[in-house]
Each structure stands twice: as C-alpha cells, then as structure tokens.
Coordinates of C-alpha atoms in Angstrom, one line a residue:
X857 CA 0.0 0.0 0.0
X858 CA 2.8 2.4 1.0
X859 CA 4.7 1.6 -2.2
X860 CA 1.6 2.2 -4.3
X861 CA 1.1 5.6 -2.6
X862 CA 4.7 6.6 -3.3
X863 CA 4.4 5.4 -7.0
X864 CA 1.2 7.5 -7.5
X865 CA 2.8 10.5 -5.9
X866 CA 5.8 10.1 -8.2
X867 CA 3.5 10.1 -11.3
X868 CA 1.8 13.2 -10.1
X869 CA 5.1 14.9 -9.5
X870 CA 6.4 13.9 -12.9
X871 CA 3.3 15.4 -14.6
X872 CA 4.5 18.8 -13.5
X873 CA 7.8 18.3 -15.3
X874 CA 9.9 19.0 -12.2
X875 CA 13.6 18.9 -12.3
X876 CA 15.3 15.7 -11.2
X877 CA 16.7 17.5 -8.2
X878 CA 13.2 18.7 -7.1
X879 CA 11.7 15.3 -7.8
X880 CA 14.4 13.7 -5.7
X881 CA 13.7 16.1 -2.8
X882 CA 9.9 15.5 -3.0
X883 CA 10.3 11.8 -3.1
X884 CA 12.6 11.8 -0.1
X885 CA 10.4 14.3 1.8
X886 CA 7.3 12.2 1.2
X887 CA 9.2 9.1 2.6
X888 CA 10.6 11.0 5.6
X889 CA 7.2 12.7 6.3
X890 CA 5.4 9.3 6.4
X891 CA 8.1 8.0 8.7
X892 CA 7.7 10.9 11.1
X893 CA 3.9 10.7 11.0
X894 CA 4.2 7.1 11.9
X895 CA 6.6 7.9 14.7
X896 CA 4.2 10.7 16.0
X897 CA 1.3 8.3 16.2
X898 CA 3.4 5.6 18.0
X899 CA 4.9 8.3 20.3
X900 CA 1.5 9.4 21.4
X901 CA 0.6 5.9 22.3
X902 CA 3.8 5.3 24.2
X903 CA 3.8 8.7 26.0
X904 CA 0.2 8.1 27.0
X905 CA 0.9 4.8 28.6
X906 CA 4.2 5.8 30.2
X907 CA 2.8 9.1 31.6
X908 CA -0.1 7.3 33.2
X909 CA 2.2 4.6 34.5
X910 CA 4.6 7.2 36.1
X911 CA 2.3 10.0 37.2
X912 CA 3.2 13.7 37.0
X913 CA 6.1 13.6 39.5
X914 CA 8.1 10.7 38.0
X915 CA 7.2 11.8 34.5
X916 CA 8.8 15.1 35.2
X917 CA 12.0 13.3 36.4
X918 CA 12.1 11.2 33.3
X919 CA 11.7 14.3 31.1
X920 CA 14.5 16.0 33.0
X921 CA 16.8 13.1 32.2
X922 CA 15.8 13.2 28.5
X923 CA 16.5 17.0 28.6
X924 CA 20.0 16.2 30.0
X925 CA 20.5 13.6 27.3
X926 CA 19.7 16.2 24.6
X927 CA 22.2 18.6 26.1
X928 CA 24.9 15.8 26.1
X929 CA 24.1 15.0 22.4
X930 CA 24.5 18.7 21.5
X931 CA 27.8 18.9 23.3
X932 CA 29.3 15.8 21.8
X933 CA 28.1 16.9 18.3
X934 CA 30.2 20.1 18.6
X935 CA 27.6 21.9 16.5
X936 CA 29.3 20.9 13.3
X937 CA 26.6 18.5 11.8
X938 CA 25.6 21.0 9.1
X939 CA 29.3 21.8 8.4
X940 CA 29.9 18.1 7.7
X941 CA 26.8 17.8 5.5
X942 CA 28.1 20.9 3.6
X943 CA 31.5 19.3 3.1
X944 CA 29.9 16.1 1.7
X945 CA 27.7 18.2 -0.5
X946 CA 30.5 20.4 -2.0
X947 CA 32.9 17.6 -2.7
X948 CA 36.0 19.5 -1.8
X949 CA 37.5 16.3 -0.3
X950 CA 36.9 12.6 -1.0
X951 CA 34.0 11.2 1.0
X952 CA 36.3 8.9 2.9
X953 CA 38.4 11.9 4.0
X954 CA 35.3 13.8 5.2
X955 CA 33.9 10.7 6.9
X956 CA 37.1 9.8 8.6
X957 CA 37.9 13.3 9.8
X958 CA 34.4 13.9 11.1
X959 CA 34.2 10.5 12.7
X960 CA 37.4 11.0 14.6
X961 CA 36.6 14.4 15.9
X962 CA 33.1 13.3 17.0
X963 CA 34.6 10.1 18.7
X964 CA 37.0 12.2 20.7
X965 CA 34.2 14.7 21.8
X966 CA 31.7 11.9 22.6
X967 CA 34.2 10.1 24.8
X968 CA 35.1 13.3 26.6
X969 CA 31.5 14.3 27.2
X970 CA 30.6 10.7 28.4
X971 CA 33.4 10.8 31.0
X972 CA 32.3 14.2 32.3
X973 CA 28.7 13.2 32.5
X974 CA 29.5 10.0 34.4
X975 CA 31.5 12.1 36.9
X976 CA 28.5 14.3 37.4
X977 CA 26.3 11.4 38.3
X978 CA 28.1 11.0 41.6
X979 CA 26.9 14.4 42.8
X980 CA 23.3 13.3 43.2
X981 CA 21.9 11.0 45.9
X982 CA 18.7 10.2 43.9
X983 CA 19.2 6.6 42.7
X984 CA 16.9 7.0 39.6
X985 CA 18.7 10.2 38.5
X986 CA 22.1 8.6 39.0
X987 CA 21.2 5.5 37.1
X988 CA 19.6 7.6 34.3
X989 CA 22.7 9.8 33.9
X990 CA 25.0 6.8 33.8
X991 CA 22.9 5.1 31.1
X992 CA 22.6 8.2 28.8
X993 CA 26.4 8.9 29.3
X994 CA 27.1 5.5 27.7
X995 CA 24.7 6.2 24.9
X996 CA 26.7 9.2 23.8
X997 CA 29.6 7.0 22.8
X998 CA 27.7 5.6 19.7
X999 CA 26.9 9.0 18.2
X1000 CA 29.9 9.3 15.8
X1001 CA 28.2 6.8 13.5
X1002 CA 25.7 9.6 12.7
X1003 CA 28.3 10.6 10.1
X1004 CA 26.7 8.0 7.8
X1005 CA 23.4 9.8 8.3
X1006 CA 25.0 13.2 7.3
X1007 CA 26.3 11.7 4.1
X1008 CA 22.9 10.5 3.0
X1009 CA 21.4 13.9 3.9
X1010 CA 23.9 15.6 1.7
X1011 CA 22.8 13.5 -1.2
X1012 CA 19.1 14.0 -0.4
X1013 CA 18.8 10.2 0.0
X1014 CA 17.0 9.8 3.2
X1015 CA 15.1 6.5 2.7
X1016 CA 17.6 4.2 4.2
X1017 CA 18.3 6.2 7.4
X1018 CA 14.6 6.9 7.8
X1019 CA 13.9 3.1 7.6
X1020 CA 16.6 2.4 10.2
X1021 CA 15.3 5.1 12.6
X1022 CA 11.7 3.8 12.2
X1023 CA 12.6 0.2 12.9
X1024 CA 14.6 1.0 15.9
X1025 CA 12.0 3.4 17.2
X1026 CA 9.4 0.6 17.0
X1027 CA 11.6 -1.8 18.9
X1028 CA 12.4 0.9 21.6
X1029 CA 8.7 1.7 21.9
X1030 CA 7.8 -2.0 22.4
X1031 CA 10.4 -2.2 25.2
X1032 CA 8.9 0.8 26.9
X1033 CA 5.4 -0.7 26.7
X1034 CA 6.7 -4.0 28.0
X1035 CA 8.2 -2.2 31.1
X1036 CA 4.8 -0.5 31.7
X1037 CA 2.8 -3.7 31.1
X1038 CA 4.8 -5.9 33.5
X1039 CA 5.2 -3.0 36.0
X1040 CA 9.0 -3.2 35.9
X1041 CA 10.8 -0.5 38.0
X1042 CA 10.5 2.7 35.9
X1043 CA 14.2 3.6 36.0
X1044 CA 14.7 0.8 33.4
X1045 CA 13.0 3.1 30.9
X1046 CA 16.4 4.9 30.7
X1047 CA 17.9 1.7 29.2
X1048 CA 15.7 2.0 26.1
X1049 CA 17.7 5.2 25.3
X1050 CA 21.0 3.2 25.3
X1051 CA 19.6 0.3 23.4
X1052 CA 18.0 2.6 20.8
X1053 CA 21.3 4.5 20.2
X1054 CA 23.3 1.3 19.9
X1055 CA 20.9 -0.2 17.4
X1056 CA 20.8 2.9 15.3
X1057 CA 24.6 3.0 15.1
X1058 CA 24.9 -0.7 14.3
X1059 CA 22.3 -0.4 11.5
X1060 CA 23.9 2.8 10.2
X1061 CA 27.1 0.8 9.9
X1062 CA 25.3 -1.9 8.0
X1063 CA 23.8 0.5 5.4
X1064 CA 26.9 2.6 4.9
X1065 CA 27.3 3.6 1.3
X1066 CA 29.7 2.0 -1.2
X1067 CA 33.3 3.0 -0.5
X1068 CA 32.6 3.8 3.2
X1069 CA 35.2 1.6 4.9
X1070 CA 36.1 2.4 8.5
X1071 CA 39.4 0.5 8.1
X1072 CA 40.5 2.7 5.2
X1073 CA 39.1 6.1 6.4
X1074 CA 41.6 8.8 5.6
X1075 CA 42.3 11.9 7.7
X1076 CA 43.0 15.4 6.5
X1077 CA 44.8 17.7 8.9
X1078 CA 43.5 20.7 7.0
X1079 CA 39.9 19.4 7.3
X1080 CA 40.3 18.5 10.9
X1081 CA 41.6 22.0 11.6
X1082 CA 38.6 23.5 9.7
X1083 CA 36.2 21.3 11.8
X1084 CA 37.9 22.4 14.9
X1085 CA 37.8 26.1 14.1
X1086 CA 34.2 25.8 13.1
X1087 CA 33.4 24.1 16.4
X1088 CA 34.8 26.9 18.5
X1089 CA 31.8 29.0 17.7
X1090 CA 29.4 26.2 16.9
X1091 CA 30.1 24.2 20.1
X1092 CA 29.2 27.1 22.4
X1093 CA 26.2 27.9 20.1
X1094 CA 25.0 24.4 19.9
X1095 CA 25.2 24.0 23.7
X1096 CA 23.4 27.3 24.1
X1097 CA 20.7 26.4 21.6
X1098 CA 19.8 23.1 23.4
X1099 CA 20.2 24.7 26.8
X1100 CA 17.9 27.4 25.6
X1101 CA 15.2 24.8 24.8
X1102 CA 15.7 22.9 28.1
X1103 CA 16.5 25.6 30.6
X1104 CA 12.8 26.2 31.5
X1105 CA 12.4 22.6 32.6
X1106 CA 15.6 22.7 34.7
X1107 CA 14.6 25.9 36.4
X1108 CA 11.0 24.6 37.1
X1109 CA 12.6 21.6 38.7
X1110 CA 14.4 23.8 41.2
X1111 CA 11.9 26.7 41.6
X1112 CA 8.6 24.8 41.6
X1113 CA 7.4 21.2 42.3
X1114 CA 7.9 17.9 40.5
X1115 CA 4.1 18.0 39.8
X1116 CA 4.5 21.4 38.0
X1117 CA 7.5 20.0 36.1
X1118 CA 5.4 16.9 35.0
X1119 CA 2.5 19.0 33.7
X1120 CA 4.9 21.4 31.9
X1121 CA 6.9 18.6 30.4
X1122 CA 3.6 16.9 29.2
X1123 CA 2.7 20.0 27.3
X1124 CA 6.2 20.3 25.9
X1125 CA 6.0 16.7 24.6
X1126 CA 3.1 17.8 22.4
X1127 CA 4.7 21.0 21.3
X1128 CA 8.0 19.3 20.4
X1129 CA 6.0 16.8 18.3
X1130 CA 4.7 19.8 16.3
X1131 CA 8.3 21.0 15.9
X1132 CA 9.1 17.8 13.9
X1133 CA 7.6 18.9 10.6
X1134 CA 9.6 22.2 10.2
X1135 CA 12.7 20.4 11.5
X1136 CA 12.6 17.5 8.9
X1137 CA 11.4 19.8 6.1
X1138 CA 14.3 22.2 6.6
X1139 CA 16.8 19.5 7.2
X1140 CA 15.7 17.8 3.9
X1141 CA 16.1 21.0 1.9
X1142 CA 19.4 22.1 3.4
X1143 CA 21.4 21.2 0.3
X1144 CA 18.9 23.1 -1.8
X1145 CA 19.2 26.1 0.5
X1146 CA 22.9 26.1 -0.1
X1147 CA 22.4 26.3 -3.9
X1148 CA 19.6 28.9 -3.7
X1149 CA 21.7 31.1 -1.4
X1150 CA 24.6 31.0 -3.9
X1151 CA 22.2 31.8 -6.8
X1152 CA 20.8 34.8 -4.8
X1153 CA 17.2 33.4 -5.1
X1154 CA 15.4 35.8 -2.7
X1155 CA 11.9 34.5 -3.7
X1156 CA 12.8 31.0 -2.5
X1157 CA 13.3 32.3 1.1
X1158 CA 10.2 34.6 0.9
X1159 CA 8.1 31.5 0.0
X1160 CA 9.8 29.5 2.8
X1161 CA 8.8 32.1 5.4
X1162 CA 5.3 32.4 4.0
X1163 CA 4.7 28.7 4.0
X1164 CA 5.7 28.3 7.7
X1165 CA 3.7 31.3 8.7
X1166 CA 0.5 29.7 7.5
X1167 CA 1.6 26.3 8.8
X1168 CA 2.2 27.5 12.3
X1169 CA -1.1 29.6 12.3
X1170 CA -3.2 26.6 11.3
X1171 CA -1.4 24.2 13.7
X1172 CA -1.6 26.6 16.7
X1173 CA -5.3 27.3 16.1
X1174 CA -6.2 23.6 16.0
X1175 CA -4.2 22.8 19.1
X1176 CA -5.7 25.8 21.0
X1177 CA -9.2 24.8 20.2
X1178 CA -8.8 21.1 21.0
X1179 CA -6.2 21.2 23.8
X1180 CA -8.6 19.8 26.4
X1181 CA -9.5 16.8 24.2
X1182 CA -5.8 16.2 23.2
X1183 CA -4.4 16.3 26.8
X1184 CA -7.2 14.2 28.3
X1185 CA -6.8 11.6 25.6
X1186 CA -3.1 11.3 25.9
X1187 CA -2.5 11.9 29.7
X1188 CA -5.8 11.3 31.4
X1189 CA -7.1 13.3 34.4
X1190 CA -3.9 13.3 36.5
X1191 CA -2.3 15.9 34.4
X1192 CA -5.0 18.5 35.2
X1193 CA -3.0 21.6 34.3
X1194 CA -1.5 20.5 31.0
X1195 CA -4.3 21.7 28.8
X1196 CA -4.1 25.4 29.9
X1197 CA -0.3 25.3 29.7
X1198 CA -0.5 23.8 26.1
X1199 CA -2.9 26.6 24.9
X1200 CA -0.2 29.2 25.6
X1201 CA 2.8 27.0 24.8
X1202 CA 1.7 26.2 21.2
X1203 CA 2.3 29.9 20.2
X1204 CA 6.0 29.0 20.2
X1205 CA 5.6 26.9 17.1
X1206 CA 5.5 30.1 14.9
X1207 CA 8.6 31.6 16.5
X1208 CA 10.4 28.2 16.4
X1209 CA 9.7 27.7 12.7
X1210 CA 11.0 31.2 11.8
X1211 CA 14.1 30.7 14.1
X1212 CA 14.9 27.4 12.5
X1213 CA 14.9 29.0 9.0
X1214 CA 17.3 31.7 10.3
X1215 CA 19.6 29.0 11.8
X1216 CA 19.7 27.2 8.5
X1217 CA 20.5 30.4 6.7
X1218 CA 23.3 31.0 9.2
X1219 CA 24.8 27.6 8.5
X1220 CA 24.5 28.0 4.8
X1221 CA 26.4 31.3 4.9
X1222 CA 28.8 30.3 7.8
X1223 CA 27.6 33.3 9.9
X1224 CA 28.7 31.4 13.0
X1225 CA 29.7 34.5 15.1
X1226 CA 26.2 35.9 14.5
X1227 CA 24.6 32.7 15.7
X1228 CA 26.8 32.6 18.8
X1229 CA 25.9 36.2 19.8
X1230 CA 22.2 35.7 19.0
X1231 CA 22.0 32.5 21.0
X1232 CA 23.9 33.6 24.1
X1233 CA 22.0 36.9 24.3
X1234 CA 18.7 35.0 23.9
X1235 CA 19.5 32.5 26.6
X1236 CA 20.6 35.3 28.9
X1237 CA 17.3 37.0 28.5
X1238 CA 15.5 33.7 28.9
X1239 CA 17.2 32.8 32.2
X1240 CA 16.7 36.2 33.7
X1241 CA 13.0 36.3 32.8
X1242 CA 12.6 32.7 33.9
X1243 CA 13.9 33.5 37.3
X1244 CA 11.6 36.5 37.6
X1245 CA 8.5 35.2 35.9
X1246 CA 8.4 31.6 37.2
X1247 CA 8.4 32.8 40.8
X1248 CA 5.6 35.2 40.0
X1249 CA 3.4 33.2 37.5
X1250 CA 4.5 29.6 38.0
X1251 CA 4.9 27.4 34.9
X1252 CA 3.2 30.1 32.8
X1253 CA 6.1 32.4 33.6
X1254 CA 8.4 29.9 31.8
X1255 CA 6.2 30.2 28.7
X1256 CA 6.2 34.0 28.8
X1257 CA 10.0 33.9 29.1
X1258 CA 10.3 31.6 26.1
X1259 CA 8.0 33.6 23.9
X1260 CA 9.7 36.9 24.7
X1261 CA 13.2 35.6 24.2
X1262 CA 12.1 33.9 20.9
X1263 CA 10.6 37.2 19.7
X1264 CA 13.9 39.0 20.5
X1265 CA 15.9 36.3 18.7
X1266 CA 13.8 36.3 15.5
X1267 CA 12.6 39.9 15.1
X1268 CA 14.9 42.1 17.2
X1269 CA 18.4 40.7 17.1
X1270 CA 18.4 40.0 13.3
X1271 CA 17.4 43.5 12.5
X1272 CA 20.6 44.8 14.1
X1273 CA 22.9 42.1 12.8
X1274 CA 24.6 43.3 9.6
X1275 CA 25.0 39.7 8.3
X1276 CA 21.4 38.7 8.8
X1277 CA 19.7 42.0 8.0
X1278 CA 19.5 41.3 4.3
X1279 CA 17.4 38.2 5.1
X1280 CA 15.3 40.0 7.7
X1281 CA 13.0 41.7 5.3
X1282 CA 12.1 38.3 3.7
X1283 CA 10.0 37.6 6.9
X1284 CA 7.8 40.6 6.0
X1285 CA 7.8 40.1 2.3
X1286 CA 6.2 36.7 3.1
X1287 CA 3.0 38.6 3.8
X1288 CA 3.0 40.3 0.4
X1289 CA 1.1 38.2 -2.0
X1290 CA 2.9 39.7 -5.0
X1291 CA 6.3 38.6 -3.8

C-alpha cells in the first residue's frame, strides 16, 4: 500500500515536469514525512501509557533526564553537523576523508562528554537520577556513527536512514510498553535510550554507502583544523541552543514542584511533536538552500517564510481549540494543568519555525559568530526572565519567558545584525502576495 502511494505520488510529481533534483527532494520528503507521521502516532501511544504509569512527578523526572540527554548530544556533536553535510555536498574532499575526519573528531568529543557526564552522576543521591545519567552517558559513545546519516542527507537520499530510525523506534517503543505492562521499575526506561542509540549506530554501519570503509578512512589535517575552528563558535552555540530549549524545565525543577514539572513537560512533549515537521522539512532542503543562497534566489526564502507562517497559524489554532481533548486523551485526568499550559505554549511553534529557518541560513552562509551572539543573548534574556516570571506566574512564567526571548531572537536581534539584516526583510515580504 505504501509503495503504491509513493508510486502514484511520483507520477503526479512527474506530470509537472519538475527537475530531477526537485523530484528527488519531494520523493525523499514524502518518505521521511510518512516515517515521522508514523513515529508521532506511535509516540502518542507510548507517551500516553508511560505518563499514566509514572504520574506527573516521576514523568517530570524522566523528562528531565531526557533533557539532559539532549544537552549531552548537543555537546558531543560540537555543533558541526551542518558543516559536515556541507563538506559532503561540496565535494572539496573525497568522501572517505570527510567521513574519517568527522568520525574521529566526533569520537573524541563523545568520549570526553561521556566521562564528564559519568563524573556528574556521583553528585546526586537520587538513585533514579544517578542511574539515568550513567545510562545516557554511555549512549553518547555511539553518536559518531551519525556521520553516515550526514552523508545520506547531503545526497538527499533519506530513505535508508529513515527506515533504520523507524525500525529501531518501533523496537524501543515496544520495550517501553513492556516495562509498563509488566510493572517493571520505571528507572529501566532509561535503558531504552541506550539500546536505541546502539541499534541505530549498528544499522547505520550496515547501510553505509559504497566506499565507506572504516578501516580505510583517511584523515585530513586541513579538514580537521577546519572542523575544529568551526566548532569553536558552533560548540558554544549548539550547547546554548539546546540549553535554551531545556532551561525552562531545569529551572522549574528547582523553583517549583515535580508536579509542575510533570505538567509542563507533558505540554512540551506535544509542542515538540509539532516541531518535527519544520525540522525534517528544513533538514531535507538544506542542500537546496545552499544552492539557492549561492544563486541569490530571494523569492525562495520569501516563500519559505510564507509557508511556515500559515503552517504555524493553522497548527496553533487547531491545538488551542482542541487542547482539552488532546491532553485528556493522551495523559488522562492526573495531568490536570497540562491543557491550559498547552494553549499558551503552542504559540512558540510560529517563532520556532522562523528561528529554524534563520539558523539554516546562518549555517548556509557560515555566519557562526552571529549565531553565537544571537543564542547567548537570547539565553541570557530567557534565564533572567525565567527567574523573575516563574516565581511570579509559575509554569506560565516559563512560557512567557520563552516567547519573549524567541521574539527577541527572531525579530529584534536579526534587525541589528549586519549579516542577517538582508534576510530579515524576507520575513515581512512573506505577507505580500505579490512577492
């Protein structure tokens, strides 16, 4: 059935006489979108079962560990994922040289981050937290194999890696449901993170493209030096970006209760699910954005902003209207505050989509210094406002802080940055139907 749907789509696309490059993108995007849609449906089932099994307090703790895992992933990646994709795309070096150099630098960073994280686990007396930190620290070691994923992204060939991620996600989800069904101690949910990362890495190795041989990987001192120089800005920026998205949960943990954290985390699970579409779409077209930027195709970026304006408007309206139904269906009655939190939290989808476009533009043009200043200033505003507003308004204060800092990042900072200002007006041209 799925193959038939893809075939019919291909016939429709061909009827418009699209270029091979656009056809390739649309075929891959269709495939990845179906994969993500499948994952969303399965995620809703799993989150529903797990949240009801844990209750708001333990669910908040689980979400906190997942947030910490996201921070470790960002640190070990050094922020150079898009740089690696760009190097594969531009063919300045042989693919084995790019793969070998990027694999080594990521292996070194992941080992270092794992050791630091394991050391941090000894500073808590909470047995679940300690176990969770130890498990996710070990998971980081397998992330260098993502280099294979970056290669396929650069070639707009996402079917293999999407299939791998889907299969592993199904297996991981079944493990979580097994833990819930047999009432196994909930701390073993952390093990599913380690198992998932190991299986993804193992299968990535199995689907590596022709010529990818880890035994014959070559290194380039010049390329390693380029990756290292790029990572100086991007490492701090990447850490700041992920901290920016998780700092609210960390501060709620220390300023409010675990119950508040659980309800806030529950709303964030839904909002982050909505982030998936702009994330996969923009990741899929990143190689195209590189070409359009070189060609000076302004209309492409105007249409991009226009598309995501209407996308976020429709999604936000739907979630706002049906938030009570959505939260009661997924979480049940224990998460009583989640619906009201979600109604306000979903506004962030608009700002997130615009910010993601800006970040991709920055990566395309190597405006890393701009990204660093933008991110650090945004997170500073967010932390200060969080401290003031969470104490005054509770979890809603965290949402106010996020929205204000996102507005600053997307509409204020970019106006004053000389590198980004030429793209700034595209946001407003998106509202002009003649553009």
